[in-house]
Amino acid sequence: MYNQKLLRKRKQKQVYFLKIKSVNSRSILTKTSGYLDGFTHSLNPYIGCAFGCSYCYVRKMPVSIFHNGEWGDWVDYKENAIELLKKELKKNMLIFMSSSTDPYQPLESKLKLTQRILETMVLNPPDYVFIQTRSPMIKRDVSIIKQLPPEHYRVGITIETDRKDILKEFTPNTPSFLSRLRTLELLQRNNIPTQATISPILPYSNNFFLHA
């Protein structure tokens, strides 16, 4: 059964219901292929993403096509994620988190599923973990991330454009360009290896690459 949570879209000031459901997954680590061939496994704490970016490739994947509801209107969370991770996490793993969701989407502020995943990794570190997000919420977990072995992790912050009008058109529910940039700066001040992940490249101002 779904729990419906009333949320407010950041940019459109439009009220809508986000359908939230807990699921028990068969595994939490998935062997990678394709553009993730530099990693051995991907890790997705959630299925679906409340950011609902219009350009997201997951929209065309079976996980979205055969799910009830429009992409961005529902999120399933893997209730047994920590239990599975404790069983599956081993050495010689190069983990991408996450490939088909954002590990720091709004629901994470309540469930703290990604936070608990990182705490589990601190106790049993993989060889490498890459944390990809567009959310400043990752600042909450700086003290945990810094406990991972040096040179065995990196954080990528997605920055597609610095233009507010373009963000409003393509990805209106995501945090602002400035908040993401400030998040990168904070992570760097804490000596956390970071990168600005400029993907996709949307129309931008002449100063974009001076920022990014």
Short mmCIF file of N, CA and C in Angstrom, two decimals, residues 9-176:
data_model
loop_
_atom_site.label_atom_id
_atom_site.label_comp_id
_atom_site.label_asym_id
_atom_site.label_seq_id
_atom_site.Cartn_x
_atom_site.Cartn_y
_atom_site.Cartn_z
N LYS A 9 5.87 21.57 -4.78
CA LYS A 9 6.93 21.68 -5.76
C LYS A 9 7.68 22.99 -5.55
N ARG A 10 8.99 22.90 -5.59
CA ARG A 10 9.83 24.03 -5.24
C ARG A 10 9.58 25.25 -6.13
N LYS A 11 9.57 25.04 -7.44
CA LYS A 11 9.52 26.16 -8.36
C LYS A 11 8.11 26.51 -8.81
N GLN A 12 7.30 25.51 -9.03
CA GLN A 12 6.00 25.75 -9.61
C GLN A 12 4.96 26.15 -8.58
N LYS A 13 5.30 26.06 -7.27
CA LYS A 13 4.37 26.38 -6.21
C LYS A 13 3.04 25.63 -6.40
N GLN A 14 3.18 24.38 -6.73
CA GLN A 14 2.02 23.57 -7.08
C GLN A 14 1.93 22.39 -6.13
N VAL A 15 0.78 22.20 -5.51
CA VAL A 15 0.61 21.12 -4.55
C VAL A 15 0.36 19.81 -5.28
N TYR A 16 1.01 18.76 -4.83
CA TYR A 16 0.79 17.45 -5.43
C TYR A 16 1.07 16.38 -4.38
N PHE A 17 0.64 15.15 -4.67
CA PHE A 17 0.86 14.04 -3.77
C PHE A 17 1.99 13.16 -4.28
N LEU A 18 2.95 12.87 -3.41
CA LEU A 18 4.01 11.93 -3.71
C LEU A 18 3.64 10.59 -3.11
N LYS A 19 3.56 9.58 -3.94
CA LYS A 19 3.22 8.24 -3.47
C LYS A 19 4.47 7.53 -2.97
N ILE A 20 4.46 7.14 -1.72
CA ILE A 20 5.63 6.52 -1.09
C ILE A 20 5.27 5.11 -0.66
N LYS A 21 6.13 4.15 -1.01
CA LYS A 21 5.88 2.75 -0.66
C LYS A 21 7.16 2.07 -0.22
N SER A 22 7.08 1.25 0.81
CA SER A 22 8.23 0.44 1.22
C SER A 22 8.20 -0.88 0.46
N VAL A 23 9.37 -1.33 0.05
CA VAL A 23 9.49 -2.61 -0.66
C VAL A 23 10.63 -3.40 -0.06
N ASN A 24 10.57 -4.70 -0.15
CA ASN A 24 11.68 -5.57 0.21
C ASN A 24 12.37 -6.01 -1.07
N SER A 25 13.61 -5.64 -1.21
CA SER A 25 14.37 -5.92 -2.42
C SER A 25 15.12 -7.24 -2.28
N ARG A 26 15.37 -7.88 -3.41
CA ARG A 26 16.13 -9.14 -3.39
C ARG A 26 17.62 -8.89 -3.23
N SER A 27 18.09 -7.71 -3.65
CA SER A 27 19.49 -7.35 -3.48
C SER A 27 19.60 -5.83 -3.46
N ILE A 28 20.71 -5.35 -2.95
CA ILE A 28 20.94 -3.91 -2.90
C ILE A 28 22.11 -3.50 -3.80
N LEU A 29 22.97 -4.46 -4.15
CA LEU A 29 24.11 -4.19 -5.03
C LEU A 29 23.87 -4.90 -6.37
N THR A 30 23.94 -4.12 -7.44
CA THR A 30 23.68 -4.65 -8.78
C THR A 30 24.95 -4.55 -9.63
N LYS A 31 25.33 -5.64 -10.28
CA LYS A 31 26.50 -5.60 -11.14
C LYS A 31 26.28 -4.61 -12.28
N THR A 32 27.32 -3.86 -12.61
CA THR A 32 27.19 -2.79 -13.58
C THR A 32 27.60 -3.23 -14.98
N SER A 33 27.20 -2.41 -15.93
CA SER A 33 27.58 -2.61 -17.33
C SER A 33 27.42 -1.27 -18.04
N GLY A 34 27.70 -1.23 -19.33
CA GLY A 34 27.50 -0.02 -20.10
C GLY A 34 28.39 1.12 -19.64
N TYR A 35 27.78 2.30 -19.46
CA TYR A 35 28.56 3.49 -19.13
C TYR A 35 29.15 3.44 -17.72
N LEU A 36 28.74 2.48 -16.94
CA LEU A 36 29.30 2.31 -15.59
C LEU A 36 30.33 1.20 -15.53
N ASP A 37 30.97 0.91 -16.66
CA ASP A 37 31.90 -0.22 -16.69
C ASP A 37 33.15 0.01 -15.85
N GLY A 38 33.36 1.23 -15.35
CA GLY A 38 34.47 1.49 -14.45
C GLY A 38 34.16 1.08 -13.01
N PHE A 39 32.91 0.67 -12.77
CA PHE A 39 32.48 0.25 -11.45
C PHE A 39 32.06 -1.21 -11.51
N THR A 40 32.09 -1.86 -10.36
CA THR A 40 31.64 -3.26 -10.31
C THR A 40 30.16 -3.37 -9.96
N HIS A 41 29.65 -2.40 -9.16
CA HIS A 41 28.27 -2.48 -8.69
C HIS A 41 27.66 -1.08 -8.58
N SER A 42 26.36 -1.03 -8.75
CA SER A 42 25.60 0.18 -8.44
C SER A 42 24.75 -0.08 -7.20
N LEU A 43 24.42 1.00 -6.50
CA LEU A 43 23.62 0.90 -5.30
C LEU A 43 22.55 1.99 -5.34
N ASN A 44 21.29 1.57 -5.32
CA ASN A 44 20.16 2.50 -5.37
C ASN A 44 19.27 2.27 -4.15
N PRO A 45 19.31 3.18 -3.16
CA PRO A 45 18.49 2.99 -1.96
C PRO A 45 16.99 3.14 -2.26
N TYR A 46 16.68 3.90 -3.31
CA TYR A 46 15.30 4.18 -3.66
C TYR A 46 15.02 3.73 -5.09
N ILE A 47 13.75 3.51 -5.36
CA ILE A 47 13.27 3.27 -6.73
C ILE A 47 12.37 4.44 -7.06
N GLY A 48 12.68 5.12 -8.14
CA GLY A 48 11.97 6.36 -8.44
C GLY A 48 12.69 7.54 -7.83
N CYS A 49 12.27 8.74 -8.23
CA CYS A 49 12.95 9.94 -7.74
C CYS A 49 11.99 11.12 -7.76
N ALA A 50 11.83 11.75 -6.62
CA ALA A 50 10.89 12.86 -6.50
C ALA A 50 11.36 14.10 -7.25
N PHE A 51 12.63 14.18 -7.61
CA PHE A 51 13.09 15.33 -8.39
C PHE A 51 12.45 15.34 -9.78
N GLY A 52 12.21 14.15 -10.34
CA GLY A 52 11.43 14.02 -11.58
C GLY A 52 11.95 14.82 -12.75
N CYS A 53 13.25 14.87 -12.94
CA CYS A 53 13.83 15.66 -14.04
C CYS A 53 13.29 15.18 -15.39
N SER A 54 12.94 16.12 -16.26
CA SER A 54 12.30 15.77 -17.53
C SER A 54 13.24 15.02 -18.47
N TYR A 55 14.54 15.19 -18.31
CA TYR A 55 15.51 14.56 -19.20
C TYR A 55 16.03 13.22 -18.68
N CYS A 56 15.58 12.79 -17.51
CA CYS A 56 16.14 11.59 -16.88
C CYS A 56 15.93 10.34 -17.74
N TYR A 57 17.01 9.62 -17.99
CA TYR A 57 16.94 8.41 -18.82
C TYR A 57 16.14 7.30 -18.17
N VAL A 58 16.00 7.34 -16.85
CA VAL A 58 15.26 6.29 -16.14
C VAL A 58 13.78 6.32 -16.50
N ARG A 59 13.30 7.46 -16.96
CA ARG A 59 11.90 7.57 -17.40
C ARG A 59 11.55 6.50 -18.43
N LYS A 60 12.53 6.13 -19.27
CA LYS A 60 12.28 5.19 -20.37
C LYS A 60 12.67 3.76 -20.02
N MET A 61 13.06 3.54 -18.78
CA MET A 61 13.45 2.19 -18.36
C MET A 61 12.24 1.44 -17.80
N PRO A 62 12.29 0.10 -17.82
CA PRO A 62 11.15 -0.69 -17.33
C PRO A 62 10.70 -0.32 -15.93
N VAL A 63 11.65 0.04 -15.04
CA VAL A 63 11.30 0.37 -13.67
C VAL A 63 10.30 1.51 -13.61
N SER A 64 10.34 2.39 -14.61
CA SER A 64 9.40 3.50 -14.67
C SER A 64 8.21 3.21 -15.56
N ILE A 65 8.48 2.62 -16.72
CA ILE A 65 7.41 2.37 -17.69
C ILE A 65 6.32 1.48 -17.12
N PHE A 66 6.70 0.47 -16.35
CA PHE A 66 5.73 -0.49 -15.83
C PHE A 66 5.30 -0.18 -14.40
N HIS A 67 5.60 1.02 -13.94
CA HIS A 67 5.19 1.44 -12.61
C HIS A 67 3.97 2.35 -12.73
N ASN A 68 3.05 2.23 -11.81
CA ASN A 68 1.89 3.10 -11.81
C ASN A 68 2.30 4.52 -11.43
N GLY A 69 1.88 5.49 -12.23
CA GLY A 69 2.19 6.88 -11.92
C GLY A 69 3.27 7.45 -12.80
N GLU A 70 3.28 8.76 -12.92
CA GLU A 70 4.28 9.46 -13.71
C GLU A 70 5.60 9.53 -12.95
N TRP A 71 6.70 9.52 -13.70
CA TRP A 71 8.02 9.66 -13.10
C TRP A 71 8.08 10.96 -12.30
N GLY A 72 8.52 10.87 -11.07
CA GLY A 72 8.58 12.02 -10.19
C GLY A 72 7.43 12.10 -9.21
N ASP A 73 6.38 11.30 -9.44
CA ASP A 73 5.20 11.34 -8.56
C ASP A 73 5.19 10.20 -7.55
N TRP A 74 6.16 9.31 -7.60
CA TRP A 74 6.19 8.17 -6.69
C TRP A 74 7.64 7.81 -6.33
N VAL A 75 7.81 7.24 -5.16
CA VAL A 75 9.12 6.76 -4.72
C VAL A 75 8.90 5.51 -3.88
N ASP A 76 9.59 4.43 -4.22
CA ASP A 76 9.63 3.23 -3.38
C ASP A 76 10.97 3.20 -2.65
N TYR A 77 10.95 2.90 -1.39
CA TYR A 77 12.22 2.80 -0.66
C TYR A 77 12.45 1.36 -0.22
N LYS A 78 13.72 0.95 -0.26
CA LYS A 78 14.09 -0.43 0.03
C LYS A 78 14.26 -0.61 1.53
N GLU A 79 13.22 -1.12 2.15
CA GLU A 79 13.16 -1.21 3.60
C GLU A 79 14.26 -2.12 4.16
N ASN A 80 14.66 -3.13 3.41
CA ASN A 80 15.67 -4.08 3.89
C ASN A 80 17.06 -3.77 3.35
N ALA A 81 17.29 -2.53 2.95
CA ALA A 81 18.56 -2.15 2.32
C ALA A 81 19.77 -2.43 3.21
N ILE A 82 19.68 -2.07 4.48
CA ILE A 82 20.84 -2.23 5.37
C ILE A 82 21.13 -3.69 5.63
N GLU A 83 20.09 -4.46 5.84
CA GLU A 83 20.26 -5.91 6.04
C GLU A 83 20.94 -6.54 4.83
N LEU A 84 20.50 -6.16 3.64
CA LEU A 84 21.09 -6.71 2.42
C LEU A 84 22.54 -6.26 2.26
N LEU A 85 22.80 -4.99 2.55
CA LEU A 85 24.15 -4.46 2.36
C LEU A 85 25.15 -5.17 3.28
N LYS A 86 24.76 -5.45 4.49
CA LYS A 86 25.65 -6.15 5.41
C LYS A 86 26.02 -7.53 4.89
N LYS A 87 25.10 -8.15 4.16
CA LYS A 87 25.35 -9.48 3.60
C LYS A 87 26.17 -9.41 2.31
N GLU A 88 25.92 -8.40 1.50
CA GLU A 88 26.49 -8.36 0.14
C GLU A 88 27.80 -7.58 0.03
N LEU A 89 28.05 -6.67 0.96
CA LEU A 89 29.21 -5.80 0.85
C LEU A 89 30.50 -6.58 1.09
N LYS A 90 31.41 -6.50 0.12
CA LYS A 90 32.68 -7.22 0.19
C LYS A 90 33.81 -6.32 -0.30
N LYS A 91 35.01 -6.80 -0.11
CA LYS A 91 36.17 -6.10 -0.66
C LYS A 91 36.14 -6.19 -2.18
N ASN A 92 36.99 -5.40 -2.81
CA ASN A 92 37.13 -5.38 -4.27
C ASN A 92 35.86 -4.93 -4.99
N MET A 93 35.04 -4.16 -4.30
CA MET A 93 33.84 -3.60 -4.92
C MET A 93 34.06 -2.12 -5.20
N LEU A 94 33.70 -1.70 -6.40
CA LEU A 94 33.73 -0.30 -6.80
C LEU A 94 32.28 0.12 -7.04
N ILE A 95 31.74 0.91 -6.13
CA ILE A 95 30.29 1.14 -6.08
C ILE A 95 29.92 2.54 -6.56
N PHE A 96 28.91 2.60 -7.41
CA PHE A 96 28.33 3.87 -7.87
C PHE A 96 26.98 4.05 -7.19
N MET A 97 26.83 5.11 -6.42
CA MET A 97 25.59 5.39 -5.70
C MET A 97 25.15 6.84 -5.97
N SER A 98 24.13 7.04 -6.86
CA SER A 98 23.25 6.00 -7.37
C SER A 98 23.06 6.19 -8.87
N SER A 99 22.71 5.12 -9.57
CA SER A 99 22.63 5.16 -11.03
C SER A 99 21.23 5.44 -11.55
N SER A 100 20.19 5.19 -10.76
CA SER A 100 18.83 5.38 -11.27
C SER A 100 17.91 6.09 -10.28
N THR A 101 18.50 6.77 -9.32
CA THR A 101 17.75 7.57 -8.36
C THR A 101 18.71 8.56 -7.75
N ASP A 102 18.21 9.49 -6.95
CA ASP A 102 19.10 10.37 -6.20
C ASP A 102 19.10 9.91 -4.75
N PRO A 103 20.27 9.56 -4.22
CA PRO A 103 20.31 9.04 -2.83
C PRO A 103 19.96 10.09 -1.79
N TYR A 104 19.92 11.38 -2.21
CA TYR A 104 19.58 12.45 -1.28
C TYR A 104 18.35 13.22 -1.73
N GLN A 105 17.39 12.52 -2.31
CA GLN A 105 16.12 13.16 -2.64
C GLN A 105 15.37 13.47 -1.35
N PRO A 106 14.30 14.29 -1.42
CA PRO A 106 13.66 14.79 -0.19
C PRO A 106 13.28 13.74 0.84
N LEU A 107 12.84 12.57 0.42
CA LEU A 107 12.43 11.53 1.36
C LEU A 107 13.56 11.10 2.29
N GLU A 108 14.80 11.27 1.83
CA GLU A 108 15.96 10.87 2.63
C GLU A 108 16.05 11.65 3.94
N SER A 109 15.53 12.87 3.97
CA SER A 109 15.59 13.67 5.20
C SER A 109 14.83 13.00 6.34
N LYS A 110 13.81 12.23 6.01
CA LYS A 110 13.02 11.52 7.01
C LYS A 110 13.53 10.11 7.24
N LEU A 111 13.78 9.36 6.16
CA LEU A 111 14.12 7.94 6.29
C LEU A 111 15.58 7.71 6.66
N LYS A 112 16.48 8.61 6.22
CA LYS A 112 17.91 8.49 6.50
C LYS A 112 18.47 7.15 6.03
N LEU A 113 17.96 6.67 4.92
CA LEU A 113 18.40 5.39 4.39
C LEU A 113 19.82 5.47 3.84
N THR A 114 20.11 6.51 3.08
CA THR A 114 21.47 6.71 2.56
C THR A 114 22.46 6.92 3.71
N GLN A 115 22.04 7.66 4.70
CA GLN A 115 22.91 7.88 5.87
C GLN A 115 23.29 6.56 6.52
N ARG A 116 22.32 5.68 6.69
CA ARG A 116 22.58 4.39 7.32
C ARG A 116 23.43 3.49 6.42
N ILE A 117 23.29 3.64 5.12
CA ILE A 117 24.14 2.90 4.19
C ILE A 117 25.59 3.33 4.34
N LEU A 118 25.82 4.63 4.44
CA LEU A 118 27.18 5.13 4.60
C LEU A 118 27.78 4.69 5.94
N GLU A 119 26.97 4.69 6.98
CA GLU A 119 27.46 4.22 8.28
C GLU A 119 27.86 2.74 8.21
N THR A 120 27.12 1.96 7.44
CA THR A 120 27.47 0.55 7.25
C THR A 120 28.77 0.42 6.49
N MET A 121 28.97 1.29 5.49
CA MET A 121 30.22 1.25 4.72
C MET A 121 31.43 1.66 5.54
N VAL A 122 31.23 2.54 6.49
CA VAL A 122 32.33 2.93 7.37
C VAL A 122 32.84 1.71 8.14
N LEU A 123 31.94 0.86 8.57
CA LEU A 123 32.30 -0.33 9.33
C LEU A 123 32.91 -1.42 8.44
N ASN A 124 32.52 -1.44 7.17
CA ASN A 124 33.03 -2.44 6.23
C ASN A 124 33.22 -1.76 4.87
N PRO A 125 34.31 -1.00 4.71
CA PRO A 125 34.46 -0.15 3.53
C PRO A 125 34.65 -0.95 2.24
N PRO A 126 33.97 -0.54 1.17
CA PRO A 126 34.28 -1.10 -0.14
C PRO A 126 35.59 -0.50 -0.63
N ASP A 127 36.13 -1.03 -1.71
CA ASP A 127 37.37 -0.46 -2.24
C ASP A 127 37.17 0.98 -2.70
N TYR A 128 35.94 1.28 -3.18
CA TYR A 128 35.67 2.63 -3.67
C TYR A 128 34.17 2.84 -3.74
N VAL A 129 33.73 4.03 -3.38
CA VAL A 129 32.33 4.40 -3.55
C VAL A 129 32.25 5.82 -4.10
N PHE A 130 31.47 5.97 -5.16
CA PHE A 130 31.23 7.27 -5.76
C PHE A 130 29.79 7.67 -5.44
N ILE A 131 29.62 8.80 -4.77
CA ILE A 131 28.29 9.26 -4.35
C ILE A 131 27.86 10.39 -5.28
N GLN A 132 26.82 10.15 -6.04
CA GLN A 132 26.34 11.13 -7.03
C GLN A 132 24.98 11.68 -6.60
N THR A 133 24.88 13.00 -6.50
CA THR A 133 23.63 13.64 -6.09
C THR A 133 23.56 15.05 -6.64
N ARG A 134 22.39 15.64 -6.55
CA ARG A 134 22.21 17.05 -6.88
C ARG A 134 21.69 17.81 -5.67
N SER A 135 21.72 17.17 -4.51
CA SER A 135 21.06 17.72 -3.33
C SER A 135 22.05 18.21 -2.27
N PRO A 136 21.86 19.43 -1.76
CA PRO A 136 22.67 19.91 -0.65
C PRO A 136 22.49 19.11 0.63
N MET A 137 21.50 18.23 0.68
CA MET A 137 21.29 17.42 1.88
C MET A 137 22.52 16.59 2.25
N ILE A 138 23.38 16.34 1.28
CA ILE A 138 24.58 15.54 1.55
C ILE A 138 25.45 16.20 2.62
N LYS A 139 25.30 17.49 2.81
CA LYS A 139 26.08 18.18 3.84
C LYS A 139 25.83 17.58 5.23
N ARG A 140 24.65 17.05 5.43
CA ARG A 140 24.29 16.42 6.70
C ARG A 140 25.24 15.30 7.07
N ASP A 141 25.78 14.61 6.05
CA ASP A 141 26.55 13.39 6.28
C ASP A 141 28.06 13.57 6.11
N VAL A 142 28.51 14.81 6.14
CA VAL A 142 29.94 15.07 5.96
C VAL A 142 30.78 14.31 6.98
N SER A 143 30.38 14.32 8.24
CA SER A 143 31.19 13.67 9.28
C SER A 143 31.26 12.16 9.07
N ILE A 144 30.22 11.58 8.48
CA ILE A 144 30.23 10.14 8.19
C ILE A 144 31.11 9.84 6.99
N ILE A 145 30.95 10.61 5.94
CA ILE A 145 31.72 10.40 4.71
C ILE A 145 33.22 10.49 4.99
N LYS A 146 33.61 11.41 5.85
CA LYS A 146 35.03 11.61 6.15
C LYS A 146 35.63 10.42 6.90
N GLN A 147 34.80 9.52 7.42
CA GLN A 147 35.31 8.33 8.11
C GLN A 147 35.67 7.21 7.14
N LEU A 148 35.27 7.35 5.87
CA LEU A 148 35.66 6.36 4.87
C LEU A 148 37.15 6.47 4.61
N PRO A 149 37.80 5.40 4.18
CA PRO A 149 39.24 5.45 3.95
C PRO A 149 39.61 6.52 2.91
N PRO A 150 40.62 7.32 3.16
CA PRO A 150 41.05 8.33 2.20
C PRO A 150 41.32 7.72 0.82
N GLU A 151 40.98 8.46 -0.21
CA GLU A 151 41.19 8.06 -1.60
C GLU A 151 40.31 6.88 -2.02
N HIS A 152 39.34 6.51 -1.18
CA HIS A 152 38.45 5.41 -1.52
C HIS A 152 37.03 5.89 -1.78
N TYR A 153 36.86 7.20 -1.94
CA TYR A 153 35.52 7.73 -2.20
C TYR A 153 35.62 9.07 -2.90
N ARG A 154 34.51 9.48 -3.51
CA ARG A 154 34.39 10.78 -4.16
C ARG A 154 32.92 11.15 -4.20
N VAL A 155 32.64 12.44 -4.16
CA VAL A 155 31.27 12.94 -4.25
C VAL A 155 31.13 13.77 -5.52
N GLY A 156 30.11 13.47 -6.30
CA GLY A 156 29.80 14.26 -7.49
C GLY A 156 28.50 15.02 -7.28
N ILE A 157 28.52 16.32 -7.56
CA ILE A 157 27.31 17.14 -7.49
C ILE A 157 26.90 17.49 -8.92
N THR A 158 25.70 17.08 -9.31
CA THR A 158 25.21 17.35 -10.65
C THR A 158 24.88 18.83 -10.80
N ILE A 159 25.44 19.44 -11.85
CA ILE A 159 25.15 20.84 -12.18
C ILE A 159 24.96 20.92 -13.69
N GLU A 160 23.71 21.06 -14.13
CA GLU A 160 23.43 21.05 -15.57
C GLU A 160 23.54 22.43 -16.21
N THR A 161 23.23 23.46 -15.43
CA THR A 161 23.19 24.83 -15.95
C THR A 161 23.14 25.79 -14.77
N ASP A 162 23.51 27.04 -15.02
CA ASP A 162 23.38 28.08 -14.00
C ASP A 162 22.20 29.01 -14.26
N ARG A 163 21.42 28.71 -15.29
CA ARG A 163 20.29 29.57 -15.66
C ARG A 163 19.00 29.12 -14.97
N LYS A 164 18.39 30.02 -14.20
CA LYS A 164 17.18 29.70 -13.46
C LYS A 164 16.03 29.34 -14.40
N ASP A 165 15.93 30.03 -15.55
CA ASP A 165 14.82 29.76 -16.46
C ASP A 165 14.92 28.36 -17.07
N ILE A 166 16.14 27.90 -17.30
CA ILE A 166 16.33 26.56 -17.87
C ILE A 166 16.05 25.50 -16.82
N LEU A 167 16.52 25.72 -15.58
CA LEU A 167 16.22 24.78 -14.50
C LEU A 167 14.71 24.66 -14.29
N LYS A 168 14.02 25.79 -14.34
CA LYS A 168 12.57 25.79 -14.16
C LYS A 168 11.86 24.99 -15.25
N GLU A 169 12.41 25.02 -16.45
CA GLU A 169 11.80 24.33 -17.57
C GLU A 169 12.07 22.83 -17.53
N PHE A 170 13.30 22.43 -17.21
CA PHE A 170 13.70 21.02 -17.32
C PHE A 170 13.66 20.26 -16.00
N THR A 171 13.92 20.94 -14.91
CA THR A 171 14.02 20.23 -13.64
C THR A 171 13.60 21.14 -12.49
N PRO A 172 12.31 21.52 -12.46
CA PRO A 172 11.83 22.55 -11.53
C PRO A 172 11.83 22.13 -10.07
N ASN A 173 11.92 20.85 -9.77
CA ASN A 173 11.81 20.40 -8.39
C ASN A 173 13.16 20.18 -7.71
N THR A 174 14.24 20.52 -8.39
CA THR A 174 15.57 20.27 -7.84
C THR A 174 16.13 21.53 -7.16
N PRO A 175 17.12 21.37 -6.30
CA PRO A 175 17.73 22.52 -5.63
C PRO A 175 18.37 23.49 -6.63
N SER A 176 18.53 24.70 -6.21
CA SER A 176 19.05 25.75 -7.08
C SER A 176 20.52 25.54 -7.43
#
